[in-house]
CSV table of C-alpha atoms and ligand atoms in Angstrom, one decimal:
chain,number,residue,atom,x,y,z
A,18,MET,CA,-15.8,15.1,-46.0
A,19,SER,CA,-14.7,12.2,-48.0
A,20,GLU,CA,-13.8,12.4,-51.8
A,21,GLN,CA,-16.5,10.1,-52.7
A,22,ASN,CA,-19.0,12.4,-51.1
A,23,ASP,CA,-17.6,15.4,-52.6
A,24,GLU,CA,-18.0,13.9,-55.9
A,25,HIS,CA,-21.7,13.1,-55.2
A,26,GLU,CA,-22.3,16.6,-54.2
A,27,GLN,CA,-20.7,18.2,-57.2
A,28,GLN,CA,-22.7,15.9,-59.6
A,29,GLY,CA,-25.9,16.3,-57.5
A,30,SER,CA,-26.3,12.4,-58.1
A,31,TYR,CA,-27.7,11.2,-54.7
A,32,ASP,CA,-30.5,8.7,-55.5
A,33,LEU,CA,-32.9,10.0,-52.9
A,34,ALA,CA,-36.6,10.6,-53.8
A,35,VAL,CA,-37.2,13.6,-51.6
A,36,GLU,CA,-41.0,14.1,-51.2
A,37,GLU,CA,-42.3,16.9,-49.1
A,38,ALA,CA,-44.4,15.7,-46.0
A,39,ARG,CA,-48.2,16.4,-46.7
A,40,PRO,CA,-49.2,19.2,-44.3
A,41,LYS,CA,-51.4,17.5,-41.6
A,42,VAL,CA,-54.3,20.2,-41.8
A,43,LYS,CA,-57.9,19.4,-40.9
A,44,GLN,CA,-60.7,21.6,-41.6
A,45,PRO,CA,-62.2,22.9,-38.2
A,46,PRO,CA,-65.5,21.4,-37.3
A,47,LEU,CA,-68.7,23.4,-38.0
A,48,TYR,CA,-71.7,23.6,-35.6
A,49,ARG,CA,-75.5,24.2,-36.5
A,50,VAL,CA,-77.1,26.6,-34.3
A,51,VAL,CA,-80.6,25.2,-33.6
A,52,LEU,CA,-83.7,26.7,-32.2
A,53,ILE,CA,-86.2,24.5,-30.1
A,54,ASN,CA,-89.8,25.2,-30.2
A,55,ASP,CA,-91.9,25.8,-27.0
A,56,ASP,CA,-95.5,27.0,-26.3
A,57,TYR,CA,-95.0,30.3,-24.9
A,58,THR,CA,-92.3,32.3,-26.7
A,59,PRO,CA,-94.1,34.7,-29.0
A,60,MET,CA,-93.7,34.1,-32.8
A,61,GLU,CA,-92.8,37.8,-33.3
A,62,PHE,CA,-90.0,37.6,-30.7
A,63,VAL,CA,-88.5,34.5,-32.5
A,64,VAL,CA,-88.5,36.4,-35.8
A,65,GLU,CA,-86.8,39.4,-34.4
A,66,ILE,CA,-84.0,37.0,-32.8
A,67,LEU,CA,-83.5,35.6,-36.3
A,68,GLU,CA,-83.1,39.1,-37.8
A,69,SER,CA,-81.1,40.6,-35.4
A,70,ILE,CA,-78.7,37.8,-34.3
A,71,PHE,CA,-78.6,35.6,-37.4
A,72,GLY,CA,-78.9,38.5,-40.1
A,73,MET,CA,-82.1,37.0,-41.7
A,74,GLU,CA,-84.4,39.1,-43.9
A,75,ARG,CA,-88.1,39.0,-42.4
A,76,THR,CA,-89.4,36.5,-45.1
A,77,ARG,CA,-86.5,34.0,-44.3
A,78,ALA,CA,-86.8,34.5,-40.5
A,79,THR,CA,-90.5,33.9,-40.7
A,80,GLN,CA,-90.1,30.7,-42.6
A,81,VAL,CA,-87.4,29.4,-40.1
A,82,MET,CA,-89.6,30.4,-37.1
A,83,LEU,CA,-92.6,28.5,-38.7
A,84,GLU,CA,-90.4,25.4,-39.5
A,85,VAL,CA,-89.3,25.5,-35.7
A,86,HIS,CA,-93.0,26.0,-34.6
A,87,THR,CA,-94.1,23.0,-36.7
A,88,LYS,CA,-91.3,20.7,-36.7
A,89,GLY,CA,-90.2,21.2,-33.1
A,90,LYS,CA,-86.6,22.6,-34.2
A,91,GLY,CA,-84.9,24.4,-37.0
A,92,VAL,CA,-81.4,25.4,-38.1
A,93,CYS,CA,-80.6,29.2,-37.8
A,94,GLY,CA,-77.2,28.8,-39.1
A,95,VAL,CA,-73.8,27.0,-39.4
A,96,TYR,CA,-70.6,28.6,-37.9
A,97,ASN,CA,-67.4,27.7,-36.4
A,98,PHE,CA,-67.2,26.8,-32.7
A,99,GLU,CA,-66.6,30.4,-31.2
A,100,ILE,CA,-69.2,32.0,-33.5
A,101,ALA,CA,-71.9,29.2,-32.6
A,102,GLU,CA,-71.3,29.4,-29.0
A,103,THR,CA,-71.7,33.2,-29.1
A,104,LYS,CA,-74.8,33.2,-31.1
A,105,VAL,CA,-76.4,30.6,-28.6
A,106,ALA,CA,-75.3,32.7,-25.7
A,107,GLN,CA,-76.8,35.9,-27.3
A,108,VAL,CA,-80.2,34.2,-28.0
A,109,MET,CA,-80.4,32.7,-24.4
A,110,SER,CA,-79.5,36.1,-22.9
A,111,VAL,CA,-82.1,38.0,-24.8
A,112,ALA,CA,-84.7,35.3,-24.1
A,113,LYS,CA,-84.1,35.4,-20.4
A,114,GLN,CA,-84.1,39.3,-20.4
A,115,HIS,CA,-87.7,39.0,-21.9
A,116,GLN,CA,-88.5,36.0,-19.6
A,117,HIS,CA,-89.2,33.8,-22.5
A,118,PRO,CA,-88.4,30.0,-22.3
A,119,LEU,CA,-86.9,30.1,-25.8
A,120,LEU,CA,-84.0,27.5,-26.1
A,121,CYS,CA,-81.2,27.4,-28.4
A,122,THR,CA,-78.4,24.8,-28.8
A,123,MET,CA,-75.6,23.8,-31.2
A,124,GLU,CA,-74.8,20.5,-32.9
A,125,GLU,CA,-71.7,19.4,-34.6
A,126,SER,CA,-72.3,19.5,-38.4
B,25,LIG,N1,-94.5,27.8,-30.7
B,25,LIG,C1,-94.4,29.2,-30.4
B,25,LIG,C2,-95.9,29.9,-30.3
B,25,LIG,O1,-96.8,29.3,-30.9
B,25,LIG,C3,-93.6,29.9,-31.4
B,25,LIG,C4,-92.1,29.7,-31.5
B,25,LIG,C5,-91.4,29.5,-32.6
B,25,LIG,C6,-91.5,29.5,-30.2
B,25,LIG,C7,-90.1,29.0,-32.5
B,25,LIG,C8,-90.1,28.9,-30.0
B,25,LIG,O2,-88.2,28.4,-31.3
B,25,LIG,C9,-89.4,28.8,-31.2
B,25,LIG,N2,-96.0,31.0,-29.9
């Protein structure tokens, strides 16, 4: 090491502005899980889905079911990709087991 360098180190006098890089972090996207209206799935079945899969109280589940029924679709909840995908699969699976044409999808939020 040169004499000059030695001197700088001892004095701590490098004129360098050291700035830490900003961490490149991005919030993961969120997805709305959406129920679609149809003419055949019983209202009670939809309410039970909203209670059992989306953890809603009966009053909230009834409101959401009626919103889907009157407006054509409605949001059941907002989740990360994996959870949204699992909820959609659970709804579709239970609907199929009961032979109801209920549709559930997810949309980036
Ligand atoms: N429209 C259905 C009926 O009158 C009820 C229903 C509500 C169906 C919500 C699907 O996602 C749905 N029985």
